DNA sequence: TCTGGGGTCCTAGGACCC
DNA sequence: TCTGGGGTCCTAGGACCC
């Protein structure tokens, strides 16, 4: 028995949040986004879209297209509040909810919909319930796996409900332009088009005839896509996943292109302390520090350094980032700097990298020390010892 | 005022160990 | 001896998503 998976997508979420704050914005051309030298449109209202404004578009271009565009700065704190209300609402139907981003989630509605004679009617009430609680609009895709549910929620906006059944999903999915397929971006779409693939249906034909060019082009992703275009795919909703964040990074476009080393120092310091603050908030330490540089030609470069003892200390991160910069900077004008901490370890089961002779950083507890010493002697090589394991065994 | 900032996953090569 | 593989970790870059 296949599952019933839904994908729920909040329509023009950031702008909708601004409308909730200030209802006079409704029906106006509104864009949310930064308005600095590197500003782009994050989200825009449907009215703005009529003028050709799109998300991702440079703000100055959006203004060219729509001179009376109302621009609102991003207010993540407020959006976060509404986002949580949205998830809580979905959770009131089932606990099997997977948050995909601030404005979308997947949910396993098998139990919710299995005895429902009128699923469309039910989902309309669901939408109305969400609106009554939060004033948010959503589109819903319903199918047997996450991919089709996602494509479904994208099919009709705003307030759409699209059900993709095994017997008829092809009718809806196959005519869709290949560039609008989830997972196919602006690099792969033209490559596929160069093989005559215009739609998802074309891609399905090629894949089901075992086309080697497409196989090579997509790599491992080929097998996922093969499932997708044939109506199969991942239907696991990760609702109590213990997965946590894998990297914490921040970057900034400089006020002006610069080769001023002192300015770089100051910016890196600020970025490093921001990363440190967030790592501490997440109770994470990291072993890899990555410096990102983007030059005036938009060429990005990353240089990474992995250290022995994980850290989330601002000065540590700053100094490592500076080390990397010193090693690789060649005096070019730069546009953007970034610092990322990865290889993260949770503080509560912090791994203490130790050798037989080096356990200065060990917990002060003497029992732990003895135990670690003993383990290392028996293994006679460096090893990872988790404090949580030690505590268990030490009892 | 030309083109954000937060992430994830994949690939491919090299170092190193057994 | 002129030629191993398996496994892990690291680095750098690229593609994609929101």
Coordinates of C-alpha atoms (C1' of nucleotides) in Angstrom, one line a residue:
Chain A
X1 CA 0.0 0.0 0.0
X2 CA 1.6 3.2 -1.1
X3 CA 1.7 6.2 1.2
X4 CA 0.0 9.5 0.8
X5 CA 2.6 12.2 0.8
X6 CA 1.8 15.9 0.7
X7 CA 4.0 18.9 0.0
X8 CA 2.8 22.1 1.4
X9 CA 4.3 25.3 0.1
X10 CA 3.5 28.8 1.5
X11 CA 2.7 31.2 -1.4
X12 CA 5.0 34.2 -1.8
X13 CA 5.8 33.7 1.8
X14 CA 8.1 36.7 2.7
X15 CA 5.8 39.2 1.0
X16 CA 2.8 37.6 2.5
X17 CA 4.4 38.1 5.9
X18 CA 4.9 41.8 5.1
X19 CA 1.2 42.0 4.0
X20 CA 0.2 40.5 7.3
X21 CA 2.2 43.3 9.1
X22 CA 0.8 45.9 6.9
X23 CA -2.4 45.0 5.0
X24 CA -2.3 48.1 2.9
X25 CA 0.4 46.3 0.9
X26 CA -2.2 43.8 -0.5
X27 CA -2.6 44.0 -4.2
X28 CA 0.5 46.3 -4.5
X29 CA 3.7 45.4 -6.3
X30 CA 5.9 44.5 -3.4
X31 CA 9.4 42.9 -3.2
X32 CA 11.3 41.7 -0.2
X33 CA 15.1 41.9 -0.4
X34 CA 18.2 43.8 0.3
X35 CA 18.6 47.1 -1.3
X36 CA 22.3 47.6 -1.1
X37 CA 24.8 47.5 -4.0
X38 CA 24.3 43.7 -4.2
X39 CA 20.6 43.6 -3.5
X40 CA 18.4 41.1 -5.1
X41 CA 14.7 40.2 -4.9
X42 CA 14.0 37.4 -2.4
X43 CA 10.3 37.2 -3.0
X44 CA 7.8 39.4 -4.8
X45 CA 4.1 39.7 -4.9
X46 CA 1.9 38.5 -7.8
X47 CA 1.3 42.2 -8.8
X48 CA 5.1 42.7 -9.1
X49 CA 5.3 39.6 -11.2
X50 CA 3.0 41.1 -13.7
X51 CA 5.7 43.7 -14.4
X52 CA 8.3 40.9 -14.9
X53 CA 9.8 41.1 -11.5
X54 CA 11.2 37.7 -10.3
X55 CA 12.9 36.3 -7.3
X56 CA 16.7 36.3 -7.7
X57 CA 16.6 39.4 -9.9
X58 CA 19.0 42.2 -9.0
X59 CA 16.9 44.9 -7.2
X60 CA 18.0 47.7 -9.6
X61 CA 16.6 45.6 -12.5
X62 CA 13.4 45.0 -10.6
X63 CA 13.0 48.7 -10.2
X64 CA 13.6 49.3 -13.9
X65 CA 10.8 46.9 -14.7
X66 CA 8.5 48.2 -12.0
X67 CA 9.3 51.8 -11.0
X68 CA 6.6 51.9 -8.3
X69 CA 7.9 48.7 -6.7
X70 CA 7.5 48.7 -2.9
X71 CA 10.7 47.3 -1.4
X72 CA 10.7 45.8 2.1
X73 CA 13.9 44.7 3.9
X74 CA 14.0 41.0 5.0
X75 CA 12.6 40.5 8.5
X76 CA 13.7 36.9 9.3
X77 CA 12.6 37.1 12.9
X78 CA 9.0 37.8 12.0
X79 CA 9.0 35.3 9.1
X80 CA 10.4 32.7 11.6
X81 CA 7.4 33.2 13.9
X82 CA 4.9 32.7 11.2
X83 CA 6.9 29.7 9.8
X84 CA 6.7 28.0 13.2
X85 CA 2.9 28.7 13.4
X86 CA 2.6 27.0 10.0
X87 CA 4.5 23.9 11.1
X88 CA 2.5 23.7 14.3
X89 CA -0.7 23.8 12.3
X90 CA 0.5 20.9 10.1
X91 CA 1.6 19.0 13.2
X92 CA -1.9 19.2 14.5
X93 CA -2.9 16.8 11.7
X94 CA 0.0 14.4 11.9
X95 CA 3.4 14.3 13.7
X96 CA 4.9 12.9 10.5
X97 CA 6.1 16.3 9.2
X98 CA 9.4 17.1 7.6
X99 CA 10.4 20.7 7.5
X100 CA 12.0 21.4 4.1
X101 CA 12.6 25.1 4.5
X102 CA 11.2 28.2 6.1
X103 CA 8.1 28.1 3.8
X104 CA 7.5 24.4 2.9
X105 CA 7.2 21.0 4.4
X106 CA 6.4 17.4 3.5
X107 CA 4.0 15.4 5.6
X108 CA 2.7 11.8 5.5
X109 CA -1.0 12.2 5.3
X110 CA -1.7 8.4 4.8
X111 CA -3.6 8.2 8.1
X112 CA -5.2 11.7 7.6
X113 CA -6.6 11.0 4.2
X114 CA -7.0 7.2 4.0
X115 CA -10.8 7.1 4.8
X116 CA -11.5 10.5 3.3
X117 CA -14.1 10.3 0.6
X118 CA -13.5 13.9 -0.6
X119 CA -9.7 14.6 -0.3
X120 CA -10.0 17.9 -2.2
X121 CA -12.7 19.1 0.1
X122 CA -10.7 18.1 3.1
X123 CA -7.6 19.9 1.8
X124 CA -9.6 23.0 1.0
X125 CA -10.7 23.1 4.7
X126 CA -7.1 22.5 5.6
X127 CA -6.1 25.6 3.6
X128 CA -8.9 27.6 5.2
X129 CA -7.9 26.5 8.6
X130 CA -4.3 27.6 8.0
X131 CA -5.6 31.0 6.7
X132 CA -7.8 31.5 9.8
X133 CA -5.0 30.7 12.1
X134 CA -2.1 32.5 10.4
X135 CA -3.4 34.5 7.4
X136 CA -1.0 32.5 5.2
X137 CA -1.8 31.0 1.8
X138 CA -0.5 27.6 0.7
X139 CA -0.4 25.3 -2.3
X140 CA -0.6 21.6 -1.8
X141 CA 0.7 18.7 -3.8
X142 CA -0.5 15.2 -3.0
X143 CA 1.0 12.0 -4.3
X144 CA 2.8 8.8 -3.4
X145 CA 6.3 10.3 -2.9
X146 CA 8.1 13.5 -2.1
X147 CA 9.1 14.4 -5.7
X148 CA 5.6 14.1 -7.1
X149 CA 4.1 15.9 -4.1
X150 CA 6.6 18.7 -4.6
X151 CA 5.9 19.0 -8.3
X152 CA 2.2 19.0 -7.5
X153 CA 2.4 21.9 -5.0
X154 CA 4.2 23.9 -7.7
X155 CA 1.6 23.1 -10.3
X156 CA -1.1 25.5 -9.2
X157 CA -0.4 28.7 -7.3
X158 CA -1.6 30.3 -5.2
X159 CA -4.0 28.2 -3.1
X160 CA -3.7 25.2 -5.5
X161 CA -4.4 21.6 -4.7
X162 CA -3.0 19.1 -7.1
X163 CA -3.4 15.4 -6.7
X164 CA -1.0 13.2 -8.8
X165 CA -2.2 9.6 -8.9
X166 CA -0.1 6.7 -10.2
X167 CA -2.5 6.3 -13.1
X168 CA -2.5 9.8 -14.3
X169 CA 0.6 11.6 -13.0
X170 CA 2.2 11.5 -16.5
X171 CA -0.5 13.6 -17.9
X172 CA 0.4 16.5 -15.6
X173 CA 4.1 16.0 -15.1
X174 CA 5.3 15.0 -18.6
X175 CA 4.4 18.2 -20.4
X176 CA 6.3 20.4 -17.9
X177 CA 9.4 22.2 -19.2
X178 CA 12.6 20.4 -18.2
X179 CA 13.9 23.6 -16.6
X180 CA 11.0 23.6 -14.2
X181 CA 11.7 20.1 -12.9
X182 CA 12.9 20.0 -9.3
X183 CA 16.6 19.1 -9.2
X184 CA 17.3 20.3 -12.7
X185 CA 18.9 23.7 -12.5
X186 CA 20.3 26.3 -14.9
X187 CA 23.4 24.3 -15.8
X188 CA 21.8 20.9 -16.4
X189 CA 18.6 22.2 -18.2
X190 CA 20.5 23.5 -21.2
X191 CA 22.6 20.4 -21.4
X192 CA 19.6 18.3 -21.5
X193 CA 18.0 20.6 -24.1
X194 CA 21.0 20.1 -26.3
X195 CA 20.0 16.4 -26.5
X196 CA 16.6 17.5 -27.7
X197 CA 15.0 17.1 -24.3
X198 CA 12.4 19.9 -23.8
X199 CA 10.0 18.4 -21.3
X200 CA 10.0 15.9 -18.4
X201 CA 8.3 13.5 -20.7
X202 CA 11.2 13.8 -23.2
X203 CA 13.6 13.0 -20.4
X204 CA 11.6 10.0 -19.4
X205 CA 11.7 8.7 -22.9
X206 CA 15.5 9.1 -23.1
X207 CA 16.1 7.5 -19.7
X208 CA 13.8 4.6 -20.3
X209 CA 15.7 3.8 -23.5
X210 CA 18.9 3.7 -21.3
X211 CA 20.5 6.6 -23.1
X212 CA 24.2 6.7 -22.1
X213 CA 24.7 10.4 -22.7
X214 CA 22.1 11.2 -20.2
X215 CA 23.5 8.6 -17.8
X216 CA 26.9 10.2 -18.0
X217 CA 25.5 13.7 -17.7
X218 CA 23.5 13.0 -14.5
X219 CA 25.9 10.7 -12.7
X220 CA 24.5 9.2 -9.6
X221 CA 21.5 11.5 -9.9
X222 CA 20.5 9.5 -13.0
X223 CA 19.0 6.7 -10.9
X224 CA 17.0 9.1 -8.7
X225 CA 15.7 10.8 -11.8
X226 CA 14.8 7.5 -13.4
X227 CA 12.6 6.7 -10.4
X228 CA 11.1 10.1 -10.4
X229 CA 10.0 10.2 -14.0
X230 CA 8.5 6.8 -13.5
X231 CA 6.4 7.8 -10.6
X232 CA 8.7 6.3 -7.9
X233 CA 10.8 8.0 -5.4
X234 CA 11.6 8.7 -1.7
X235 CA 8.5 8.6 0.5
X236 CA 10.2 8.7 3.9
X237 CA 9.2 11.6 6.0
X238 CA 12.0 12.4 8.4
X239 CA 9.9 13.6 11.3
X240 CA 12.0 12.6 14.2
X241 CA 15.4 12.7 12.5
X242 CA 18.4 13.4 14.8
X243 CA 20.2 14.9 11.8
X244 CA 21.6 18.3 12.6
X245 CA 23.3 21.1 10.9
X246 CA 26.5 20.2 9.0
X247 CA 28.1 23.6 8.5
X248 CA 27.7 27.1 9.8
X249 CA 28.9 29.9 7.6
X250 CA 28.4 33.5 6.8
X251 CA 29.6 35.7 4.0
X252 CA 29.2 39.3 2.9
X253 CA 29.6 41.4 -0.2
X254 CA 31.9 44.2 0.6
X255 CA 30.6 47.8 0.3
X256 CA 33.0 48.2 -2.6
X257 CA 35.4 45.9 -4.4
X258 CA 38.6 46.0 -2.4
X259 CA 42.2 44.8 -2.0
X260 CA 42.6 46.5 1.3
X261 CA 44.1 43.9 3.6
X262 CA 43.2 45.8 6.8
X263 CA 39.5 45.9 5.6
X264 CA 39.7 42.1 5.0
X265 CA 41.0 41.6 8.5
X266 CA 38.1 43.6 10.0
X267 CA 35.5 41.8 7.9
X268 CA 36.9 38.4 8.6
X269 CA 36.9 39.2 12.3
X270 CA 33.3 40.2 12.2
X271 CA 32.3 37.1 10.1
X272 CA 34.3 34.8 12.4
X273 CA 32.6 36.0 15.5
X274 CA 29.2 35.7 13.9
X275 CA 30.0 32.1 13.0
X276 CA 31.3 31.5 16.5
X277 CA 28.2 33.0 18.1
X278 CA 25.9 30.8 16.0
X279 CA 28.0 27.6 16.6
X280 CA 27.8 28.3 20.3
X281 CA 24.0 28.7 20.0
X282 CA 23.8 25.3 18.2
X283 CA 26.2 23.7 20.8
X284 CA 28.6 22.8 18.0
X285 CA 32.4 22.8 17.6
X286 CA 34.0 22.5 14.2
X287 CA 37.3 21.2 12.9
X288 CA 37.3 22.7 9.4
X289 CA 37.5 26.4 8.7
X290 CA 36.8 27.5 5.1
X291 CA 37.6 30.9 3.7
X292 CA 35.5 31.9 0.6
X293 CA 36.7 34.6 -1.7
X294 CA 34.8 36.0 -4.7
X295 CA 36.6 38.3 -7.0
X296 CA 35.2 41.0 -9.2
X297 CA 34.6 38.6 -12.0
X298 CA 32.4 36.5 -9.8
X299 CA 34.9 33.7 -9.6
X300 CA 34.6 32.0 -6.2
X301 CA 37.5 30.3 -4.5
X302 CA 37.4 28.3 -1.3
X303 CA 40.4 27.3 0.9
X304 CA 39.9 25.1 3.8
X305 CA 41.9 24.1 6.9
X306 CA 41.2 21.2 9.1
X307 CA 42.5 21.4 12.7
X308 CA 43.0 18.7 15.3
X309 CA 41.0 20.2 18.1
X310 CA 37.5 21.4 17.2
X311 CA 36.7 24.9 18.2
X312 CA 33.9 27.5 18.2
X313 CA 36.0 30.3 19.6
X314 CA 35.7 33.5 17.7
X315 CA 39.4 34.4 17.9
X316 CA 40.4 30.9 16.9
X317 CA 38.2 30.9 13.8
X318 CA 39.4 34.4 13.0
X319 CA 43.1 33.5 13.2
X320 CA 42.7 30.4 11.1
X321 CA 40.7 32.3 8.5
X322 CA 43.5 34.9 8.5
X323 CA 46.2 32.2 8.1
X324 CA 44.4 30.9 5.1
X325 CA 44.0 34.4 3.6
X326 CA 47.7 35.1 4.1
X327 CA 48.6 31.9 2.3
X328 CA 46.3 32.4 -0.7
X329 CA 45.6 36.0 -1.3
X330 CA 47.3 37.4 -4.4
X331 CA 46.3 41.1 -4.2
X332 CA 43.3 40.9 -6.5
X333 CA 40.3 43.1 -6.0
X334 CA 37.7 41.1 -4.0
X335 CA 33.9 41.4 -4.0
X336 CA 32.9 39.0 -1.2
X337 CA 34.5 37.3 1.8
X338 CA 33.0 34.3 3.7
X339 CA 33.9 32.1 6.6
X340 CA 32.4 28.7 7.2
X341 CA 32.8 26.2 10.1
X342 CA 32.2 22.6 9.2
X343 CA 33.1 19.1 10.3
X344 CA 30.9 19.9 13.2
X345 CA 30.7 17.9 16.4
X346 CA 28.0 18.2 19.0
X347 CA 29.2 19.6 22.3
X348 CA 27.4 17.0 24.3
X349 CA 29.3 14.1 22.8
X350 CA 32.4 16.1 22.1
X351 CA 35.2 14.0 20.7
X352 CA 38.5 14.5 22.3
X353 CA 41.3 13.8 19.9
X354 CA 44.0 12.2 21.9
X355 CA 47.3 10.4 21.7
X356 CA 49.0 8.3 24.3
X357 CA 51.1 11.2 25.4
X358 CA 48.7 14.0 24.9
X359 CA 45.6 14.3 27.0
X360 CA 46.0 17.7 28.4
X361 CA 42.6 18.6 27.0
X362 CA 40.8 15.7 28.7
X363 CA 38.1 16.3 31.2
X364 CA 39.6 16.8 34.7
X365 CA 37.8 13.8 36.1
X366 CA 40.6 11.4 37.0
X367 CA 38.5 8.3 36.4
X368 CA 38.0 9.5 32.9
X369 CA 41.7 10.1 32.4
X370 CA 42.6 6.7 33.7
X371 CA 40.1 5.0 31.4
X372 CA 41.2 7.0 28.4
X373 CA 44.8 6.2 29.2
X374 CA 44.0 2.6 29.5
X375 CA 42.1 2.5 26.2
X376 CA 44.9 4.3 24.4
X377 CA 47.5 1.9 25.9
X378 CA 45.5 -1.1 24.7
X379 CA 45.0 0.4 21.3
X380 CA 48.5 2.0 21.2
X381 CA 47.4 4.6 18.7
X382 CA 45.5 7.9 18.5
X383 CA 41.8 7.5 18.8
X384 CA 38.6 9.2 19.2
X385 CA 37.0 8.9 22.6
X386 CA 33.5 10.2 23.2
X387 CA 33.0 11.7 26.6
X388 CA 29.5 10.4 26.7
X389 CA 30.8 6.8 26.2
X390 CA 33.3 7.3 28.9
X391 CA 30.7 8.4 31.3
X392 CA 28.6 5.4 30.6
X393 CA 31.5 3.0 31.0
X394 CA 32.8 4.9 34.0
X395 CA 29.7 4.4 36.0
Chain B
dT1 C1' 24.4 50.5 -7.4
dC2 C1' 25.2 44.5 -12.2
dT3 C1' 24.1 39.7 -10.3
dG4 C1' 22.4 37.6 -1.8
dG5 C1' 23.3 34.6 1.6
dG6 C1' 22.0 30.5 3.9
dG7 C1' 22.7 25.7 3.2
dT8 C1' 23.2 20.3 1.2
dC9 C1' 25.1 16.8 -1.6
dC10 C1' 28.3 15.1 -5.3
dT11 C1' 32.7 14.4 -7.7
dA12 C1' 37.4 13.7 -8.2
dG13 C1' 42.0 13.7 -6.9
dG14 C1' 45.7 13.1 -3.4
dA15 C1' 47.7 11.5 1.1
dC16 C1' 48.1 7.9 4.0
dC17 C1' 47.4 3.5 6.3
dC18 C1' 47.0 -1.5 6.2
Chain C
dT1 C1' 59.6 -7.1 -8.0
dC2 C1' 57.7 -1.5 -11.5
dT3 C1' 52.8 -2.9 -9.6
dG4 C1' 47.9 -4.2 -5.6
dG5 C1' 43.4 -2.6 -3.6
dG6 C1' 40.3 -1.1 0.3
dG7 C1' 39.3 2.5 3.4
dT8 C1' 39.4 7.0 5.5
dC9 C1' 40.2 11.8 5.6
dC10 C1' 41.0 16.1 3.3
dT11 C1' 40.6 19.7 -0.3
dA12 C1' 38.5 22.3 -4.1
dG13 C1' 35.0 23.1 -7.0
dG14 C1' 30.3 22.6 -8.9
dA15 C1' 25.3 22.1 -9.0
dC16 C1' 21.2 22.8 -6.8
dC17 C1' 17.6 24.6 -3.5
dC18 C1' 15.1 28.3 -0.9

